[in-house]
mmCIF file of C-alpha atoms in Angstrom:
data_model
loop_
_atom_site.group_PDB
_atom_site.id
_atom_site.type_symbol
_atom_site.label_atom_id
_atom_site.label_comp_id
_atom_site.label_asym_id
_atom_site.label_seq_id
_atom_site.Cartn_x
_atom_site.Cartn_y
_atom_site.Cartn_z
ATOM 1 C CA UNK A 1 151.993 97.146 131.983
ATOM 2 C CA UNK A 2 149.918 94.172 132.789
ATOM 3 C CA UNK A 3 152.136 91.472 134.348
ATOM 4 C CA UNK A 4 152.810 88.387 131.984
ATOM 5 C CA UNK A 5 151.271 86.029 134.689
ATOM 6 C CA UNK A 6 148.440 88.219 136.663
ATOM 7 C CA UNK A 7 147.993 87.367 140.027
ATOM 8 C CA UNK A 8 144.317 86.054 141.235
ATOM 9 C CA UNK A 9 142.666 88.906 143.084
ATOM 10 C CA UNK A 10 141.975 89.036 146.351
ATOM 11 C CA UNK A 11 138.290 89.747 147.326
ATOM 12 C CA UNK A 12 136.550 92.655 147.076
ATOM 13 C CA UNK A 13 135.979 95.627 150.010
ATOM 14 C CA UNK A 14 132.740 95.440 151.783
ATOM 15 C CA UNK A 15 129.948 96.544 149.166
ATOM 16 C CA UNK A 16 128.966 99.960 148.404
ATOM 17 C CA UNK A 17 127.172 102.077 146.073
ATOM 18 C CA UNK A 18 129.302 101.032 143.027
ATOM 19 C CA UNK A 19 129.161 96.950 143.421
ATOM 20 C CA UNK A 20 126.978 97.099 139.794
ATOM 21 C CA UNK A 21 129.233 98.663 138.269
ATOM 22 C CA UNK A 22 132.525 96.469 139.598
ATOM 23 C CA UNK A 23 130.485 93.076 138.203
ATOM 24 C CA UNK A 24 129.581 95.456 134.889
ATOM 25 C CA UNK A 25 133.107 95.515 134.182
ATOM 26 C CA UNK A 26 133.575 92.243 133.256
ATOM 27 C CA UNK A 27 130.996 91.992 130.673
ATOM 28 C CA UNK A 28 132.632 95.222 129.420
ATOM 29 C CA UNK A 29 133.261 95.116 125.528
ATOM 30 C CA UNK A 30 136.809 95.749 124.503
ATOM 31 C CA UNK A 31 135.912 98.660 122.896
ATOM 32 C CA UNK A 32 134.222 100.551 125.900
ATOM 33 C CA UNK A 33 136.734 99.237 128.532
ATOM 34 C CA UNK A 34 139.242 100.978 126.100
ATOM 35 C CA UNK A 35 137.801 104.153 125.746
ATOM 36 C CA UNK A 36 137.336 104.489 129.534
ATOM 37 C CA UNK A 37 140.678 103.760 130.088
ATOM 38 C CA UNK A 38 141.323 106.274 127.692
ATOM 39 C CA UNK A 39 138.957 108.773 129.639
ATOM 40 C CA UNK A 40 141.086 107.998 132.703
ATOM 41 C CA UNK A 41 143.890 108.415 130.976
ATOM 42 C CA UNK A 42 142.831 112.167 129.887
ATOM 43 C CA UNK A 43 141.128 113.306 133.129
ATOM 44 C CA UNK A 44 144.829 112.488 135.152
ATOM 45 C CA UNK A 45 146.602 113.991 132.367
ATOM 46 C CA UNK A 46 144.432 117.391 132.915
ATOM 47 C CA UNK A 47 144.454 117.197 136.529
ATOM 48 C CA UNK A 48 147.991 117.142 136.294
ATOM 49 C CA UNK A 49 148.619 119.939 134.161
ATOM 50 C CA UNK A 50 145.670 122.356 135.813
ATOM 51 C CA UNK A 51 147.843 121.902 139.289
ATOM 52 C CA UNK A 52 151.262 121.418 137.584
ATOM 53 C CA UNK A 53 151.580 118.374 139.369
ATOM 54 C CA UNK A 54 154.100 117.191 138.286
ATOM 55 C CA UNK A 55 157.174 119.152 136.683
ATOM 56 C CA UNK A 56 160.415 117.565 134.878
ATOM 57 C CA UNK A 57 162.670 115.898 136.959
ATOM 58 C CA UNK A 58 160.582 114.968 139.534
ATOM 59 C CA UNK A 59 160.602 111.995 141.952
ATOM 60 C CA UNK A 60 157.436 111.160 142.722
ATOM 61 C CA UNK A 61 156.312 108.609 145.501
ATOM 62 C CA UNK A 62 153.488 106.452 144.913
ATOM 63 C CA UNK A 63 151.337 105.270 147.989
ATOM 64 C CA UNK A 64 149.999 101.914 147.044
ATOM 65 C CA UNK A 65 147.697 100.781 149.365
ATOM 66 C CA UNK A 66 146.611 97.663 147.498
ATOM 67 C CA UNK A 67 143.167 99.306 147.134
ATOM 68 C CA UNK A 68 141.346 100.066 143.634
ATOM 69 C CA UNK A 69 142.061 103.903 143.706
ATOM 70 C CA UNK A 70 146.236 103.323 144.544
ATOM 71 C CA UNK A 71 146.466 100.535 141.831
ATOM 72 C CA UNK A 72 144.378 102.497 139.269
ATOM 73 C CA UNK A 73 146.862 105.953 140.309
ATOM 74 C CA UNK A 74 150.046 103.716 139.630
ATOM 75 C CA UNK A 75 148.893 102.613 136.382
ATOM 76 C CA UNK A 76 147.654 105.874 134.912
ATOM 77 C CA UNK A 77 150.993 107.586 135.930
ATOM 78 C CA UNK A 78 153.196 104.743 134.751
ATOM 79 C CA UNK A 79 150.895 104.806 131.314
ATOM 80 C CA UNK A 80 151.808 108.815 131.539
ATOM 81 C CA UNK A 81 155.112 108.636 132.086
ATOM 82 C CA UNK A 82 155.668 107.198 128.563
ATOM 83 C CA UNK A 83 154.262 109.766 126.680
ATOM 84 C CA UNK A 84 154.536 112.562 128.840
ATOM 85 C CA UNK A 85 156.868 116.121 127.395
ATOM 86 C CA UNK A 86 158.402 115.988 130.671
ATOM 87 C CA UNK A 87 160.945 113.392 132.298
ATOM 88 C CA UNK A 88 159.870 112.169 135.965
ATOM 89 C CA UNK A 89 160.629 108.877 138.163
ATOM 90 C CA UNK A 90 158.588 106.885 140.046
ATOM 91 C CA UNK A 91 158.991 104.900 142.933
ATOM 92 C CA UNK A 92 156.451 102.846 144.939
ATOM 93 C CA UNK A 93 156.024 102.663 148.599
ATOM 94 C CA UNK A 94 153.473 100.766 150.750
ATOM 95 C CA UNK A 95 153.481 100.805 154.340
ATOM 96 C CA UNK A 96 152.648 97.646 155.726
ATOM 97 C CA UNK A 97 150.198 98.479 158.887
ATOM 98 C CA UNK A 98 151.123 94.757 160.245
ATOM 99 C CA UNK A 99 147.328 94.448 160.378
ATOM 100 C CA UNK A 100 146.428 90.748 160.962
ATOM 101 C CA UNK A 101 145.809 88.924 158.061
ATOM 102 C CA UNK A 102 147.451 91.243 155.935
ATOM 103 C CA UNK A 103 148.732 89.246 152.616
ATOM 104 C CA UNK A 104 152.110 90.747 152.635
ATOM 105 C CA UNK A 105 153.498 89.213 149.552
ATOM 106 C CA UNK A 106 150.730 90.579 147.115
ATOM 107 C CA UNK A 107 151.932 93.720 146.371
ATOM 108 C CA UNK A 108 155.730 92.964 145.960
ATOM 109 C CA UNK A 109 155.296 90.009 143.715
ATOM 110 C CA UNK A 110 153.074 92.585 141.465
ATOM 111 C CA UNK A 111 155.602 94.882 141.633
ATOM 112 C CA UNK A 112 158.415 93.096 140.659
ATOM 113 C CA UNK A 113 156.169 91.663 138.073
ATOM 114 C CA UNK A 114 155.846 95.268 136.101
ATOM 115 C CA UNK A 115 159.701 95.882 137.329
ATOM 116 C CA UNK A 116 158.557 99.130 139.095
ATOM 117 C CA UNK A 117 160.963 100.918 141.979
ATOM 118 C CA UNK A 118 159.523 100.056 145.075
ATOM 119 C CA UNK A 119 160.106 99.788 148.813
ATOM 120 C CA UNK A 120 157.689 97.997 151.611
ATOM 121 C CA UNK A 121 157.780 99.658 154.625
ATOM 122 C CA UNK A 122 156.208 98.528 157.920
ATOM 123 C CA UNK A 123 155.360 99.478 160.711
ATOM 124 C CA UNK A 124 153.134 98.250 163.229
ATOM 125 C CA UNK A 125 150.692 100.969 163.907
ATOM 126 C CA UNK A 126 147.928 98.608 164.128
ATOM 127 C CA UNK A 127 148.701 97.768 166.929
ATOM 128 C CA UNK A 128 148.829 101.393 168.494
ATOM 129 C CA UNK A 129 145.051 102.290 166.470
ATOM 130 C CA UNK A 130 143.828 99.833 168.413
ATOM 131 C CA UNK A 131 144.988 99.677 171.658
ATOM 132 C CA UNK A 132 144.538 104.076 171.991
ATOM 133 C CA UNK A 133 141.120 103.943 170.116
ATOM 134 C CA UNK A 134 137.939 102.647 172.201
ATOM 135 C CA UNK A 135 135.794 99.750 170.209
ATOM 136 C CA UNK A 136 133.715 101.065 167.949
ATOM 137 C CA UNK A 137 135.088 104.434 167.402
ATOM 138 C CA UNK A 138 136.176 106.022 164.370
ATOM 139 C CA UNK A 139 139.847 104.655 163.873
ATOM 140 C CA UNK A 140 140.355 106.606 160.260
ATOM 141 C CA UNK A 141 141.414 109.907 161.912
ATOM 142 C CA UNK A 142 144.800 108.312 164.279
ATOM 143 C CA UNK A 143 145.481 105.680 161.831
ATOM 144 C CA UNK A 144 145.943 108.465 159.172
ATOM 145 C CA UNK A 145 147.824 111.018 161.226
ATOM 146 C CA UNK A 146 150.565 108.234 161.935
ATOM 147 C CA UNK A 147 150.566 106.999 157.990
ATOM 148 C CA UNK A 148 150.967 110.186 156.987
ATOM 149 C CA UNK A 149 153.523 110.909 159.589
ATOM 150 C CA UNK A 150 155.776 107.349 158.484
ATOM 151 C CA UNK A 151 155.206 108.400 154.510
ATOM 152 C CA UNK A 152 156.406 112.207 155.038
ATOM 153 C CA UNK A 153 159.654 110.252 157.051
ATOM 154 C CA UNK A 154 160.297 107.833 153.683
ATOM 155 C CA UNK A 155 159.623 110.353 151.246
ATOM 156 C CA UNK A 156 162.781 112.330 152.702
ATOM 157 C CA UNK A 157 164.855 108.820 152.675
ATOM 158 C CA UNK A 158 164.417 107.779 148.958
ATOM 159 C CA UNK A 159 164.675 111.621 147.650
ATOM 160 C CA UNK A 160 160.922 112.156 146.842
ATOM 161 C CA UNK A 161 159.600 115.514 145.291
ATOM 162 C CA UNK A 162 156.279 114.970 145.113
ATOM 163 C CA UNK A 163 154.314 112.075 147.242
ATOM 164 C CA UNK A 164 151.209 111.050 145.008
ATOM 165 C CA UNK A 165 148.095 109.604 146.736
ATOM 166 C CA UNK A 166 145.253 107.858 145.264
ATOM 167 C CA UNK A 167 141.847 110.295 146.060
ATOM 168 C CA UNK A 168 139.337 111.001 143.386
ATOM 169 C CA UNK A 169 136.432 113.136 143.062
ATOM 170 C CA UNK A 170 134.060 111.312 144.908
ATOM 171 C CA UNK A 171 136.958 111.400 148.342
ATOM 172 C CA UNK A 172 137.290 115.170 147.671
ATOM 173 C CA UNK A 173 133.453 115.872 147.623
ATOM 174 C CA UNK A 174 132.401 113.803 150.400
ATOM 175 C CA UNK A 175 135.322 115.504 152.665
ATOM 176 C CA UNK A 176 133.702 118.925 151.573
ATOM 177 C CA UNK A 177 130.575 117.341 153.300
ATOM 178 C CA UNK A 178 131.785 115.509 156.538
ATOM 179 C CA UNK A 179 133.955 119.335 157.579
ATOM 180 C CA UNK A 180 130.896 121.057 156.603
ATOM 181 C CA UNK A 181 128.848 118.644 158.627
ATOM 182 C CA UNK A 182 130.539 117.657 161.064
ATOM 183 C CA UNK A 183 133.112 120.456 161.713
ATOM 184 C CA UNK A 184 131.756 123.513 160.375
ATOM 185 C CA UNK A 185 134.091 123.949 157.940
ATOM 186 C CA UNK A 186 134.129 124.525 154.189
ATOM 187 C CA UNK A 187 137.095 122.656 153.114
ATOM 188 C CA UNK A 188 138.024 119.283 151.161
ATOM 189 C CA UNK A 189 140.927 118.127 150.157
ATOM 190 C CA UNK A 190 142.998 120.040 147.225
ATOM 191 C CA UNK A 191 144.407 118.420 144.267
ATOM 192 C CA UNK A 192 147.484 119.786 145.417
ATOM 193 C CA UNK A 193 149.035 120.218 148.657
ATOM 194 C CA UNK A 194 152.250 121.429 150.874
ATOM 195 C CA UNK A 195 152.569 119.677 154.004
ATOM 196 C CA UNK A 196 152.308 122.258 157.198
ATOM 197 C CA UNK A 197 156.346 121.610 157.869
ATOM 198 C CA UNK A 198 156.942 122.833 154.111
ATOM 199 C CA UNK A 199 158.429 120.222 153.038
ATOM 200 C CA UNK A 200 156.220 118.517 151.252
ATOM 201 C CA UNK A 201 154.285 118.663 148.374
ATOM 202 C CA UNK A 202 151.107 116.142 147.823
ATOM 203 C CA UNK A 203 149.412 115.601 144.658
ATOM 204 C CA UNK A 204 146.551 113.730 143.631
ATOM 205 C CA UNK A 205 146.746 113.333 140.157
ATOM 206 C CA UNK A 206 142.349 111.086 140.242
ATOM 207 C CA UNK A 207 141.290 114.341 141.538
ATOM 208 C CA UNK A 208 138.925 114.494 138.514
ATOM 209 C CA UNK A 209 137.898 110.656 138.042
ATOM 210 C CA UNK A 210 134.828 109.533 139.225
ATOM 211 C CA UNK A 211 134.928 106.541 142.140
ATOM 212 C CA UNK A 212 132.575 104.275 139.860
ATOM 213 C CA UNK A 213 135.056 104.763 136.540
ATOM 214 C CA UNK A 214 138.022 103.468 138.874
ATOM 215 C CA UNK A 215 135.758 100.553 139.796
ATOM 216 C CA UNK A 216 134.783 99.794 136.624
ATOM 217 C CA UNK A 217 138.839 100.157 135.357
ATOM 218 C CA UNK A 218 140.491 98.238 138.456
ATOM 219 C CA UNK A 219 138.167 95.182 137.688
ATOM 220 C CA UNK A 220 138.981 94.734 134.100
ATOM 221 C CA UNK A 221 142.449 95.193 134.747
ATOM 222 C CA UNK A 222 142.044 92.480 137.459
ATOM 223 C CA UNK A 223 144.371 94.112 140.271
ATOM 224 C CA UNK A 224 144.884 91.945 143.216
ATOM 225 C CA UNK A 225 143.076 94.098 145.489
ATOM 226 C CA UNK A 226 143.770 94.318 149.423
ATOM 227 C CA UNK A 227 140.842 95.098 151.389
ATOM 228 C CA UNK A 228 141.325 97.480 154.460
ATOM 229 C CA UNK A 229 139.752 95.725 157.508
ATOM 230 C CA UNK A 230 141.233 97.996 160.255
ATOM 231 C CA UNK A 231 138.586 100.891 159.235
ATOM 232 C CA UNK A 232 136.963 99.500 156.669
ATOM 233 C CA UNK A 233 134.549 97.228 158.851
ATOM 234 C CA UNK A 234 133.531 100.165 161.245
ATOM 235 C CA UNK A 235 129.924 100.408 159.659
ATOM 236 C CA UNK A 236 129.396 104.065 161.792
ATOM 237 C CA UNK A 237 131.900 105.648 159.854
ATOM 238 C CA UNK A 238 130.595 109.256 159.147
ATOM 239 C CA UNK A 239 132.133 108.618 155.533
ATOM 240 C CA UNK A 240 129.518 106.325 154.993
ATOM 241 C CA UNK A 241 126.688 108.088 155.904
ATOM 242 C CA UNK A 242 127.704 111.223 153.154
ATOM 243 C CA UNK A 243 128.644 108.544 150.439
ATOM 244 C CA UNK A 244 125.512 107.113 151.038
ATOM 245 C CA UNK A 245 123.781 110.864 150.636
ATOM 246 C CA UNK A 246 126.029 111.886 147.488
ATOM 247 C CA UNK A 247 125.119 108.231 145.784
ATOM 248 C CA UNK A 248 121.243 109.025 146.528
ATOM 249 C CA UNK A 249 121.790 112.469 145.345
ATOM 250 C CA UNK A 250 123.387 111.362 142.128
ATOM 251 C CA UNK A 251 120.767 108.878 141.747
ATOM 252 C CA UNK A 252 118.175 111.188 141.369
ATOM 253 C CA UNK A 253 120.133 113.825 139.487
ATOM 254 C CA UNK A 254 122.794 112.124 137.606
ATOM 255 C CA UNK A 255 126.297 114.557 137.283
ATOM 256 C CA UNK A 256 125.263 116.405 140.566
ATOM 257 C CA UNK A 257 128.614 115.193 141.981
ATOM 258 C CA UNK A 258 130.823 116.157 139.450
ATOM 259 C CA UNK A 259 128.539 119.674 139.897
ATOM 260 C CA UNK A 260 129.911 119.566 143.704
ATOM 261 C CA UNK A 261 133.340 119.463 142.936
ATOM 262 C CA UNK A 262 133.309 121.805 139.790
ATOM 263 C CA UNK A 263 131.956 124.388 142.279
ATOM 264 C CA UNK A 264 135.038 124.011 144.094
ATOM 265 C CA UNK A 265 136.819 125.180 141.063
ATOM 266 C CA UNK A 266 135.128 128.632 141.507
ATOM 267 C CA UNK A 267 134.467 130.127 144.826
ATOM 268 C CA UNK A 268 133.179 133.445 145.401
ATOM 269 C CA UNK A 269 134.828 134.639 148.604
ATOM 270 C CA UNK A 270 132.353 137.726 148.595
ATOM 271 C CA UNK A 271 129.708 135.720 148.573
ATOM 272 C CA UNK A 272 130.507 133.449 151.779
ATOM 273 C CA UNK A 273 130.836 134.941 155.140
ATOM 274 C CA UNK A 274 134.363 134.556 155.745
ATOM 275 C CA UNK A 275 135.875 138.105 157.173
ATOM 276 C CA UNK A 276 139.513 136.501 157.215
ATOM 277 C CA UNK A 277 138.862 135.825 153.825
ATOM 278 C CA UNK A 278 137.254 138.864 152.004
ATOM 279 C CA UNK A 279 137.113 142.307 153.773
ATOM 280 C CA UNK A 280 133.640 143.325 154.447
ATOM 281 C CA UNK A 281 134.580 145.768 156.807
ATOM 282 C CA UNK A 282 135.878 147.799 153.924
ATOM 283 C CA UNK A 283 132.611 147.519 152.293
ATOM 284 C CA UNK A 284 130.599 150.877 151.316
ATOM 285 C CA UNK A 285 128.575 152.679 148.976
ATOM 286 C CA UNK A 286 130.098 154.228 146.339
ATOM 287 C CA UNK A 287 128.493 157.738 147.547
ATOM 288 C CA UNK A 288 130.337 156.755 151.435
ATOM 289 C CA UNK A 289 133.854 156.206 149.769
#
């Protein structure tokens, strides 16, 4: 899958939490890089299956941003698709944002390069983030509305049953955080998802891979990685602030993230306080019934 002539990548995202591990990777022995590409390999494989992701005959639409997570999702699946008991397509689509700077002809040079279906769309929403959002505001929350709105549109154009994005663990955890913080909420982001029209069905086949495993896998396979500088360079994003937390948490108690999202994997609904969700009115001793 690697193309015969690589291109150079591009640099890296601002820093975060998992820069050690991204300059680990390429001291990584053969031997280790292979068995966490194997690891990969077997936590998308289960993710798939425990959501029935993806069934046979299936079309499913990649999302390739250019980032680590959307280069490491196309390569697992395309790995998959090989072995996999079930017959699906693939076809990648990245929506170019027109953000300045933007090195358009990255992503459909590798493209053609591993002879994948693919489509560039674009669409200038940059331009609309910026001039509707004030400086220094959060643009994350318009900018994803109106990609989400443009990738629903092509999905329906190229025949898509199933639209794959390229969220982990880590993106599902801290979301669980920022709507309990910050919106009183206790949701994340499922592994699996229809869209409110119905139409729709969103998968997210890294829902079990850990951010720092991608890291480690995207160097040594030496994608050409796009950094987002539209939101990525907003330094109050709320995201931050919970990564931050989680990667102090899991610093001190190593696996408490994977912990987090397990316990999304078993909820309790008569242990919360959600009436719309469990009937406690109903509730009475068994010498009242």
């Amino acid at each position: 899958m690697r193309p015969t002539e690589p291109l150079k990548p591009l640099p890296d995202p601002p820093a975060v939490a998992i820069d050690a591990d991204r300059e680990a990777a390429l001291d990584e022995p053969s031997g280790r890089w292979k068995k966490l590409q194997a690891e990969l390999r077997g936590l998308v494989g289960k993710a798939i299956g425990d959501y029935r992701m993806i069934e046979d005959g299936d079309r499913v639409m990649v999302c390739l941003s250019g980032g680590k997570d959307s280069y490491t999702l196309l390569d697992m699946l395309l790995s998959l698709q090989r072995k996999a008991p079930v017959s699906f397509e693939l076809s990648v689509v990245n929506l170019d944002q027109k953000q300045p700077g933007f090195p358009a002809e990255v992503l459909p040079s590798y493209l053609t390069s591993l002879g994948v279906p693919h489509r560039i769309v674009t669409e200038d929403t940059y331009s609309i983030v910026t001039r509707v959002i004030e400086p220094g505001k959060t643009m994350c929350g318009l900018c994803s509305r109106l990609r989400r709105g443009i990738l629903y549109r092509v999905a329906d154009e190229i025949g898509a049953t199933k639209i794959a994005l390229g969220h982990h663990r880590d993106d599902i955890v801290e979301t669980l955080f920022l709507n309990m913080f910050y919106g009183a909420r206790l949701k994340a982001m499922p592994p699996k998802l229809k869209s409110d029209d119905g139409k729709h069905v969103v998968i997210r086949p890294l829902a079990y891979c850990a951010e720092r495993d991608i890291a480690r896998y995207a160097r040594g396979r030496e994608f050409p990685i796009i950094p987002c500088n539209l939101c990525g360079s907003q330094d109050n994003m709320k995201r931050r602030e919970i990564k931050a937390m989680l990667a102090g948490w899991e610093q001190e108690d190593p696996g408490r993230s994977d912990r987090l999202f397990r316990s999304l994997q078993h909820v309790t609904a008569s242990h919360l306080a959600d009436p719309k969700l469990f009937d406690f009115e109903s509730l009475a001793a068994a010498d009242e019934l």
